[in-house]
Short mmCIF file of C-alpha atoms and ligand atoms in Angstrom, two decimals:
data_model
loop_
_atom_site.label_atom_id
_atom_site.label_comp_id
_atom_site.label_asym_id
_atom_site.label_seq_id
_atom_site.Cartn_x
_atom_site.Cartn_y
_atom_site.Cartn_z
CA MET A 831 -30.58 14.31 15.25
CA PRO A 832 -28.41 16.83 13.52
CA LEU A 833 -25.13 15.22 14.46
CA ASN A 834 -23.19 18.53 14.33
CA SER A 835 -19.72 18.48 14.45
CA PRO A 836 -18.22 20.97 17.20
CA TRP A 837 -14.92 21.15 15.16
CA ARG A 838 -16.25 22.04 11.87
CA THR A 839 -15.51 25.75 12.34
CA ASP A 840 -11.79 24.91 13.26
CA PHE A 841 -11.36 24.06 9.72
CA PRO A 842 -11.45 26.97 7.15
CA GLY A 843 -11.10 24.59 4.17
CA ILE A 844 -14.38 23.06 4.95
CA GLN A 845 -16.04 26.38 5.30
CA ALA A 846 -14.65 27.49 2.10
CA LEU A 847 -16.10 24.45 0.51
CA ASP A 848 -19.31 24.97 2.19
CA ALA A 849 -19.51 28.49 0.65
CA GLU A 850 -18.84 26.91 -2.85
CA GLY A 851 -21.59 24.41 -2.25
CA GLN A 852 -19.19 21.38 -2.07
CA THR A 853 -19.65 18.64 0.43
CA TYR A 854 -16.36 16.94 1.22
CA LEU A 855 -16.61 13.38 1.76
CA ASP A 856 -13.19 12.16 0.72
CA SER A 857 -11.10 12.60 3.79
CA ALA A 858 -9.50 9.21 3.52
CA ALA A 859 -7.85 10.61 0.38
CA THR A 860 -6.76 13.70 2.16
CA ALA A 861 -7.96 15.64 5.15
CA GLN A 862 -8.85 19.34 5.50
CA LYS A 863 -6.49 21.33 7.89
CA PRO A 864 -7.23 22.99 11.19
CA GLN A 865 -6.61 26.70 11.45
CA ALA A 866 -3.81 26.03 13.99
CA MET A 867 -1.91 24.22 11.21
CA LEU A 868 -2.37 27.17 8.80
CA ASP A 869 -1.25 29.58 11.71
CA SER A 870 1.96 27.54 12.22
CA LEU A 871 2.82 27.15 8.43
CA LEU A 872 2.45 30.99 8.14
CA GLY A 873 4.09 31.66 11.25
CA TYR A 874 7.26 29.78 10.34
CA TYR A 875 7.72 31.71 7.17
CA ALA A 876 6.58 35.02 8.75
CA SER A 877 9.05 34.71 11.52
CA GLY A 878 11.99 34.09 9.32
CA ALA A 879 12.79 30.72 7.62
CA ALA A 880 15.99 28.81 8.23
CA ASN A 881 17.46 25.57 7.62
CA VAL A 882 17.63 22.88 10.37
CA HIS A 883 20.46 20.96 12.08
CA ARG A 884 23.00 23.29 10.34
CA ALA A 885 23.24 26.67 11.43
CA GLN A 886 24.10 28.05 14.95
CA HIS A 887 22.35 31.47 14.33
CA LEU A 888 19.02 32.11 16.24
CA PRO A 889 16.76 31.48 13.27
CA GLY A 890 18.38 28.20 12.51
CA GLU A 891 18.33 27.12 16.17
CA ARG A 892 14.71 27.97 16.34
CA ALA A 893 13.82 26.22 13.38
CA THR A 894 15.73 23.01 14.51
CA ARG A 895 14.01 23.28 17.89
CA ALA A 896 10.38 23.39 16.40
CA PHE A 897 11.40 20.71 13.98
CA GLU A 898 12.60 18.48 16.62
CA ALA A 899 9.62 19.11 18.97
CA SER A 900 7.47 17.93 16.05
CA ARG A 901 9.56 14.67 15.93
CA GLY A 902 8.83 14.47 19.64
CA LYS A 903 4.91 14.96 19.13
CA VAL A 904 4.92 12.35 16.53
CA ALA A 905 6.60 9.90 18.80
CA GLN A 906 3.98 10.75 21.45
CA TRP A 907 1.15 10.39 19.17
CA LEU A 908 2.28 6.92 17.98
CA ASN A 909 3.75 5.96 21.48
CA ALA A 910 7.06 5.27 20.26
CA ALA A 911 9.68 4.58 22.78
CA SER A 912 11.89 7.55 21.74
CA SER A 913 11.95 10.31 19.12
CA GLU A 914 14.98 8.82 17.73
CA GLU A 915 12.53 6.03 16.28
CA ILE A 916 10.75 8.47 14.04
CA ILE A 917 12.08 9.33 10.54
CA PHE A 918 10.55 12.11 8.22
CA THR A 919 9.79 11.16 4.65
CA ARG A 920 7.67 12.46 1.95
CA GLY A 921 4.68 10.06 2.93
CA THR A 922 3.67 6.53 3.43
CA THR A 923 4.68 5.64 -0.03
CA GLU A 924 8.17 6.89 0.34
CA SER A 925 8.39 5.32 3.88
CA LEU A 926 7.49 1.82 2.41
CA ASN A 927 9.70 2.32 -0.63
CA LEU A 928 12.45 3.31 1.74
CA LEU A 929 11.84 0.15 3.71
CA ALA A 930 11.65 -2.08 0.64
CA TYR A 931 15.15 -0.73 -0.44
CA GLY A 932 16.66 -0.38 2.98
CA LEU A 933 15.87 -4.11 3.95
CA GLU A 934 16.73 -5.72 0.61
CA PRO A 935 20.13 -6.92 1.78
CA LEU A 936 18.38 -8.94 4.19
CA PHE A 937 16.74 -11.36 1.74
CA ALA A 938 18.04 -14.34 0.07
CA ALA A 939 16.50 -15.90 -2.87
CA GLY A 940 13.56 -18.27 -1.83
CA ASP A 941 12.60 -16.16 1.22
CA GLU A 942 9.13 -15.03 1.28
CA ILE A 943 7.23 -11.72 1.85
CA VAL A 944 3.86 -11.82 3.16
CA VAL A 945 1.21 -9.37 2.37
CA SER A 946 -2.66 -9.41 2.33
CA ALA A 947 -5.06 -9.33 -0.67
CA LEU A 948 -6.32 -5.86 0.43
CA GLU A 949 -3.10 -3.80 0.32
CA HIS A 950 -3.04 -0.40 -1.23
CA HIS A 951 -0.48 -0.20 -4.12
CA ALA A 952 1.79 1.66 -1.74
CA ASN A 953 2.14 -1.49 0.37
CA LEU A 954 2.12 -3.92 -2.36
CA LEU A 955 4.25 -2.82 -5.24
CA PRO A 956 7.47 -2.07 -3.35
CA TRP A 957 7.43 -5.64 -1.84
CA GLN A 958 6.30 -7.15 -5.25
CA GLN A 959 9.39 -5.24 -7.04
CA LEU A 960 11.77 -6.31 -4.22
CA ALA A 961 10.49 -9.88 -4.76
CA LEU A 962 10.95 -9.73 -8.54
CA ARG A 963 14.53 -8.12 -8.07
CA ARG A 964 15.64 -10.74 -5.64
CA GLY A 965 13.79 -13.79 -6.54
CA LEU A 966 11.59 -13.84 -3.62
CA LYS A 967 8.09 -15.23 -3.21
CA LEU A 968 5.27 -12.79 -2.49
CA VAL A 969 2.57 -14.60 -0.38
CA ILE A 970 -0.91 -13.17 -0.46
CA MET A 971 -3.16 -13.70 2.61
CA PRO A 972 -6.83 -14.03 1.62
CA LEU A 973 -9.74 -12.22 3.11
CA ASP A 974 -12.94 -13.50 4.74
CA SER A 975 -16.42 -12.24 3.42
CA CYS A 976 -16.42 -9.28 5.86
CA GLY A 977 -13.14 -8.01 4.28
CA GLN A 978 -10.85 -9.08 7.10
CA ILE A 979 -7.72 -10.94 6.74
CA ASP A 980 -8.43 -14.68 7.53
CA LEU A 981 -6.28 -15.39 10.55
CA ALA A 982 -6.57 -19.23 10.32
CA GLN A 983 -5.42 -19.17 6.57
CA ALA A 984 -2.67 -16.62 7.43
CA ALA A 985 -1.41 -18.90 10.27
CA THR A 986 -0.55 -21.34 7.54
CA LEU A 987 1.01 -19.02 5.24
CA ILE A 988 3.30 -17.38 7.70
CA SER A 989 6.05 -19.86 7.87
CA PRO A 990 9.75 -20.25 8.65
CA ARG A 991 10.38 -19.14 5.18
CA THR A 992 8.61 -15.74 6.02
CA ARG A 993 11.40 -12.87 6.28
CA LEU A 994 8.83 -10.12 6.43
CA LEU A 995 5.13 -9.48 6.94
CA ALA A 996 3.72 -6.14 5.49
CA VAL A 997 0.11 -5.40 6.28
CA SER A 998 -2.18 -2.54 6.21
CA GLN A 999 -3.92 -1.76 9.68
CA LEU A 1000 -7.35 -0.40 8.12
CA SER A 1001 -8.19 -0.66 4.54
CA ASN A 1002 -8.77 2.41 2.47
CA VAL A 1003 -11.43 0.37 0.63
CA LEU A 1004 -13.08 -1.72 3.17
CA GLY A 1005 -12.73 0.46 6.17
CA ARG A 1006 -12.10 -2.64 8.32
CA TRP A 1007 -9.66 -3.12 11.21
CA GLN A 1008 -7.19 -5.82 10.26
CA PRO A 1009 -6.07 -8.43 13.02
CA VAL A 1010 -2.54 -6.70 12.85
CA ARG A 1011 -1.35 -7.64 16.50
CA GLU A 1012 -2.19 -11.32 15.95
CA LEU A 1013 -0.52 -11.45 12.51
CA ILE A 1014 2.66 -9.51 13.90
CA ALA A 1015 2.77 -12.17 16.73
CA LEU A 1016 2.49 -14.83 14.09
CA ALA A 1017 5.55 -13.27 12.11
CA GLN A 1018 7.47 -12.69 15.28
CA ALA A 1019 7.31 -16.36 16.09
CA GLN A 1020 9.02 -17.05 12.87
CA GLY A 1021 11.62 -14.62 13.41
CA ALA A 1022 10.06 -12.25 10.71
CA LEU A 1023 10.03 -8.41 10.48
CA SER A 1024 6.77 -6.65 10.44
CA VAL A 1025 5.68 -3.60 8.59
CA VAL A 1026 2.42 -1.83 9.26
CA ASP A 1027 0.80 0.43 6.60
CA GLY A 1028 -0.91 2.96 9.19
CA ALA A 1029 -1.99 5.49 6.32
CA GLN A 1030 -5.74 5.17 7.39
CA GLY A 1031 -5.20 3.45 10.84
CA VAL A 1032 -3.13 6.24 12.32
CA LEU A 1033 -6.31 8.30 12.67
CA HIS A 1034 -9.03 6.45 14.49
CA GLY A 1035 -7.54 5.66 17.93
CA ARG A 1036 -5.33 2.64 17.49
CA HIS A 1037 -2.11 4.35 16.80
CA ASP A 1038 0.03 2.77 19.55
CA VAL A 1039 3.02 1.17 17.78
CA GLN A 1040 4.16 -0.61 21.08
CA ALA A 1041 0.72 -2.09 21.63
CA LEU A 1042 0.85 -3.28 17.98
CA GLY A 1043 4.44 -4.77 18.47
CA CYS A 1044 5.51 -3.89 14.98
CA ASP A 1045 8.98 -3.41 13.83
CA PHE A 1046 8.07 -0.65 11.27
CA TYR A 1047 4.86 1.74 10.96
CA ALA A 1048 4.30 4.08 8.04
CA CYS A 1049 1.85 6.87 7.74
CA SER A 1050 1.28 10.31 6.01
CA SER A 1051 0.78 13.73 7.55
CA HIS A 1052 -1.71 14.89 5.10
CA LYS A 1053 -4.38 12.25 6.31
CA LEU A 1054 -3.66 13.10 9.92
CA TYR A 1055 -5.02 16.88 9.29
CA GLY A 1056 -1.40 18.03 8.59
CA PRO A 1057 0.33 19.30 5.55
CA ASP A 1058 1.11 17.24 2.54
CA GLY A 1059 4.83 16.21 1.44
CA VAL A 1060 5.50 14.72 4.82
CA GLY A 1061 5.55 11.13 5.88
CA LEU A 1062 6.36 9.41 8.91
CA LEU A 1063 8.30 6.18 9.41
CA TYR A 1064 8.56 4.70 12.91
CA GLY A 1065 11.13 1.96 13.29
CA ARG A 1066 11.96 0.10 16.53
CA GLY A 1067 15.39 0.74 17.51
CA THR A 1068 16.82 -2.72 16.76
CA ALA A 1069 14.79 -2.74 13.45
CA LEU A 1070 16.06 0.57 12.30
CA ALA A 1071 19.58 -0.79 12.98
CA GLN A 1072 19.11 -3.09 10.08
CA LEU A 1073 18.25 -0.56 7.43
CA ARG A 1074 20.86 0.20 4.74
CA HIS A 1075 21.02 4.09 4.04
CA TRP A 1076 19.30 5.14 0.92
CA GLN A 1077 19.57 8.78 0.02
CA PHE A 1078 23.08 10.28 0.22
CA GLY A 1079 23.73 14.07 0.80
CA GLY A 1080 23.71 16.74 3.36
CA GLU A 1081 23.44 16.22 7.17
CA MET A 1082 23.10 12.38 6.90
CA VAL A 1083 26.93 11.92 7.17
CA LEU A 1084 29.35 11.44 10.31
CA GLU A 1085 32.51 11.87 8.22
CA ALA A 1086 33.16 12.08 4.63
CA ASP A 1087 36.34 12.19 2.46
CA TYR A 1088 36.61 12.00 -1.37
CA GLN A 1089 36.44 8.08 -1.52
CA HIS A 1090 34.63 7.20 1.64
CA ALA A 1091 31.85 8.19 3.98
CA ARG A 1092 30.41 7.12 7.35
CA PHE A 1093 26.53 7.61 8.02
CA ARG A 1094 24.48 8.70 10.77
CA PRO A 1095 22.17 6.27 12.28
CA ALA A 1096 18.51 6.92 12.32
CA PRO A 1097 16.69 9.22 12.18
CA LEU A 1098 19.13 12.03 10.72
CA GLY A 1099 20.95 9.27 8.57
CA PHE A 1100 17.85 8.83 6.57
CA GLU A 1101 16.92 12.45 6.14
CA ALA A 1102 19.42 13.48 3.49
CA GLY A 1103 19.03 17.05 2.34
CA THR A 1104 16.72 19.90 3.33
CA PRO A 1105 13.54 18.49 4.72
CA ALA A 1106 9.99 19.79 4.57
CA ILE A 1107 10.87 22.08 7.58
CA SER A 1108 7.56 24.20 7.51
CA SER A 1109 5.33 21.21 6.94
CA VAL A 1110 7.08 19.05 9.63
CA ILE A 1111 6.50 21.98 12.21
CA ALA A 1112 2.87 22.54 11.12
CA LEU A 1113 2.25 18.83 11.46
CA GLY A 1114 3.31 19.33 15.18
CA ALA A 1115 0.59 21.93 15.30
CA SER A 1116 -2.08 19.49 13.76
CA LEU A 1117 -0.97 16.82 16.48
CA ASP A 1118 -1.53 19.54 19.38
CA TYR A 1119 -4.71 20.25 17.93
CA LEU A 1120 -5.79 16.54 17.61
CA ALA A 1121 -4.28 15.91 21.18
CA GLY A 1122 -6.21 18.75 22.62
CA LEU A 1123 -9.67 17.22 21.55
CA ASP A 1124 -11.81 15.24 23.57
CA GLN A 1125 -10.82 11.72 22.11
CA ALA A 1126 -13.82 9.90 23.15
CA ALA A 1127 -16.03 12.68 21.63
CA VAL A 1128 -14.33 12.61 18.28
CA ILE A 1129 -14.54 8.70 18.17
CA GLY A 1130 -18.18 8.81 19.26
CA HIS A 1131 -19.10 11.46 16.61
CA GLU A 1132 -17.28 9.61 13.83
CA ALA A 1133 -18.96 6.31 14.77
CA ALA A 1134 -22.44 7.92 14.87
CA LEU A 1135 -21.82 9.46 11.37
CA HIS A 1136 -20.56 6.31 10.08
CA ALA A 1137 -23.54 4.32 11.46
CA ARG A 1138 -25.93 6.76 9.70
CA LEU A 1139 -23.84 6.49 6.48
CA LEU A 1140 -24.31 2.70 6.45
CA ALA A 1141 -27.93 2.84 7.45
CA GLY A 1142 -28.76 5.29 4.55
CA LEU A 1143 -26.85 3.12 2.20
CA SER A 1144 -28.54 -0.20 3.25
CA ALA A 1145 -31.81 1.38 2.98
CA ARG A 1146 -31.40 1.99 -0.63
CA ASP A 1147 -32.26 -0.77 -3.31
CA GLY A 1148 -29.33 -1.99 -5.16
CA ILE A 1149 -26.70 -0.64 -3.21
CA GLN A 1150 -23.83 -3.23 -2.75
CA LEU A 1151 -21.53 -2.51 0.24
CA ILE A 1152 -17.97 -3.74 -0.25
CA GLY A 1153 -17.28 -5.95 2.88
CA GLU A 1154 -18.41 -4.85 6.28
CA PRO A 1155 -16.78 -1.36 7.11
CA GLN A 1156 -16.31 -0.58 10.71
CA VAL A 1157 -14.86 2.95 10.70
CA ALA A 1158 -14.63 6.18 8.84
CA LEU A 1159 -15.68 4.92 5.19
CA ALA A 1160 -17.80 2.91 3.16
CA SER A 1161 -17.24 1.71 -0.44
CA PHE A 1162 -20.21 0.48 -2.60
CA THR A 1163 -21.33 -0.33 -5.96
CA VAL A 1164 -24.83 -0.02 -7.34
CA ALA A 1165 -26.46 -2.77 -9.54
CA GLU A 1166 -26.48 -1.95 -13.19
CA VAL A 1167 -24.89 1.38 -12.75
CA HIS A 1168 -21.36 2.26 -13.60
CA SER A 1169 -19.60 3.80 -10.69
CA ALA A 1170 -17.93 6.41 -12.95
CA ASP A 1171 -21.33 7.57 -14.22
CA LEU A 1172 -22.67 7.73 -10.73
CA ALA A 1173 -19.63 9.76 -9.46
CA HIS A 1174 -19.91 11.98 -12.29
CA LEU A 1175 -23.66 12.96 -11.31
CA LEU A 1176 -22.59 13.13 -7.59
CA THR A 1177 -19.75 15.63 -8.72
CA GLU A 1178 -22.18 17.71 -10.75
CA GLN A 1179 -24.20 18.14 -7.60
CA GLY A 1180 -21.06 19.21 -5.53
CA ILE A 1181 -20.74 15.94 -3.80
CA ALA A 1182 -16.87 15.17 -3.38
CA VAL A 1183 -16.56 11.53 -3.15
CA ARG A 1184 -13.95 9.10 -4.79
CA ALA A 1185 -14.51 6.66 -7.53
CA GLY A 1186 -12.42 4.20 -9.14
CA HIS A 1187 -10.12 1.26 -7.87
CA HIS A 1188 -8.62 3.27 -4.94
CA CYS A 1189 -5.17 2.33 -5.55
CA ALA A 1190 -6.14 -1.19 -4.68
CA MET A 1191 -6.50 -2.57 -8.17
CA PRO A 1192 -5.71 -6.31 -7.34
CA LEU A 1193 -8.39 -6.12 -4.36
CA LEU A 1194 -11.05 -4.81 -6.74
CA LYS A 1195 -10.12 -7.28 -9.47
CA SER A 1196 -10.29 -10.18 -7.07
CA LEU A 1197 -13.96 -8.84 -6.10
CA GLY A 1198 -14.78 -8.79 -9.78
CA LEU A 1199 -15.37 -5.02 -9.81
CA PRO A 1200 -14.06 -2.36 -12.11
CA GLY A 1201 -14.38 0.20 -9.66
CA ALA A 1202 -16.53 1.57 -6.57
CA ILE A 1203 -17.69 4.72 -5.00
CA ARG A 1204 -15.88 5.48 -1.53
CA VAL A 1205 -17.49 8.09 0.96
CA SER A 1206 -15.21 8.96 3.76
CA LEU A 1207 -15.48 10.98 6.85
CA GLY A 1208 -13.53 13.36 8.73
CA LEU A 1209 -14.13 14.73 12.38
CA TYR A 1210 -15.65 17.97 10.63
CA ASN A 1211 -18.29 16.25 8.87
CA ASP A 1212 -21.79 16.49 10.10
CA GLY A 1213 -25.29 15.00 9.60
CA ALA A 1214 -26.13 17.72 7.13
CA ASP A 1215 -23.30 16.54 4.82
CA LEU A 1216 -24.70 13.01 4.81
CA THR A 1217 -28.23 14.44 3.96
CA ARG A 1218 -26.96 16.45 0.90
CA PHE A 1219 -25.01 13.17 -0.15
CA PHE A 1220 -28.13 11.03 0.07
CA VAL A 1221 -30.24 13.60 -1.71
CA ALA A 1222 -27.70 13.78 -4.52
CA LEU A 1223 -27.39 9.91 -4.60
CA ASP A 1224 -31.25 9.54 -4.89
CA LYS A 1225 -31.44 12.01 -7.76
CA ALA A 1226 -28.41 10.54 -9.58
CA LEU A 1227 -29.85 6.88 -9.31
CA GLU A 1228 -33.12 8.06 -10.53
CA LEU A 1229 -31.50 9.51 -13.55
CA LEU A 1230 -29.42 6.33 -14.13
CA ARG A 1231 -31.97 3.70 -13.63
N1 LIG B 833 -1.89 2.99 2.29
C1 LIG B 833 -3.01 3.33 2.41
C2 LIG B 833 -3.97 2.32 3.17
C3 LIG B 833 -3.66 4.59 1.95
O1 LIG B 833 -4.83 4.82 2.13
C4 LIG B 833 -2.76 5.45 1.34
C5 LIG B 833 -3.29 6.71 0.73
N2 LIG B 833 -4.26 6.44 -0.04
C6 LIG B 833 -1.36 5.36 1.27
C7 LIG B 833 -0.89 3.88 1.66
C8 LIG B 833 -0.54 6.05 0.52
O2 LIG B 833 -0.24 7.24 1.25
P1 LIG B 833 0.26 8.47 0.51
O3 LIG B 833 -0.29 8.55 -0.92
O4 LIG B 833 0.13 9.54 1.48
O5 LIG B 833 1.77 8.19 0.36
#
């Protein structure tokens, strides 16, 4: 079965890489972009750039309308109750740092923040540093052997001392859905706030923030087939009201005099200065593109590719999968082979995969691994990409063993 992607030709970047002999299998790091997004980006500049939320002139009004329309599309994609619950940031990392700063006054010494053992640095270090600043305890939920947060143990760790739960929906190393809804329910029962790192999860059909029940959800445009430099932060209305303002400047004030100022509520109160206007508008085009696809067909295609990836890896001697991935990616090591050497030989053969600690150093350390290779898929990948990967892998392993 060829496993062709009917969407491959919508992505000029993939076609350019094809022409260069590059097989792109690193979409969990960043995704290629559909033509519709490129058209939107160029169209914004070609039709006359203007700042948003400031000017009353026609170009300014047009830019503001398109910018706010994107906020509405994001709200729809995430199933937020209102577009007022969507703040634009620079990325997942900035969204999570905003939260760790903005929620800081809510914590008192001795309070606990609960995270899991699989967190990306972006959803670990802001909380770790907050804990160090404020004398809080950072509690780490352990994983089971599949790479899933152990719910029974989590239930004993989430306690009346828990002030906040911060957890990834889908690990960028383990490719496994986490029991986020259940964890959030445990946190809520203790009166704690919940933050979901949706950087990977936002892509694969489970991006309904109301169904998750979280207070905050953070993700990045660039993994969502949109431009880089834009992040999303969803906050439930009542949760947003607890955030202190963090960056100060243009368009975030209601009123200012020399000595004092009053600030706007979310979202504009958290978007000081000129935002990434073209990129936010172009993200809207990416979401329109995604929303126009047959969602079941996309999920089916990605599942078929993922199954082929797992089957190919498990058919080869000495390959050790990390955990039991369910979607979009697989990370692995090879007995007696350093992953950096393997990555080097794959790179030489035009295979673009990721090697290293994947910004989850504590997780890899806890597994006793210095690094791992990660293969990750986008909706444009096809069976031929995997065939080229496996041919290159076999050749590399022959040389290394
Ligand atoms: N969390 C997870 C699970 C991720 O995979 C990533 C990106 N690798 C991030 C957070 C950070 O995203 P960004 O670099 O776009 O801020």
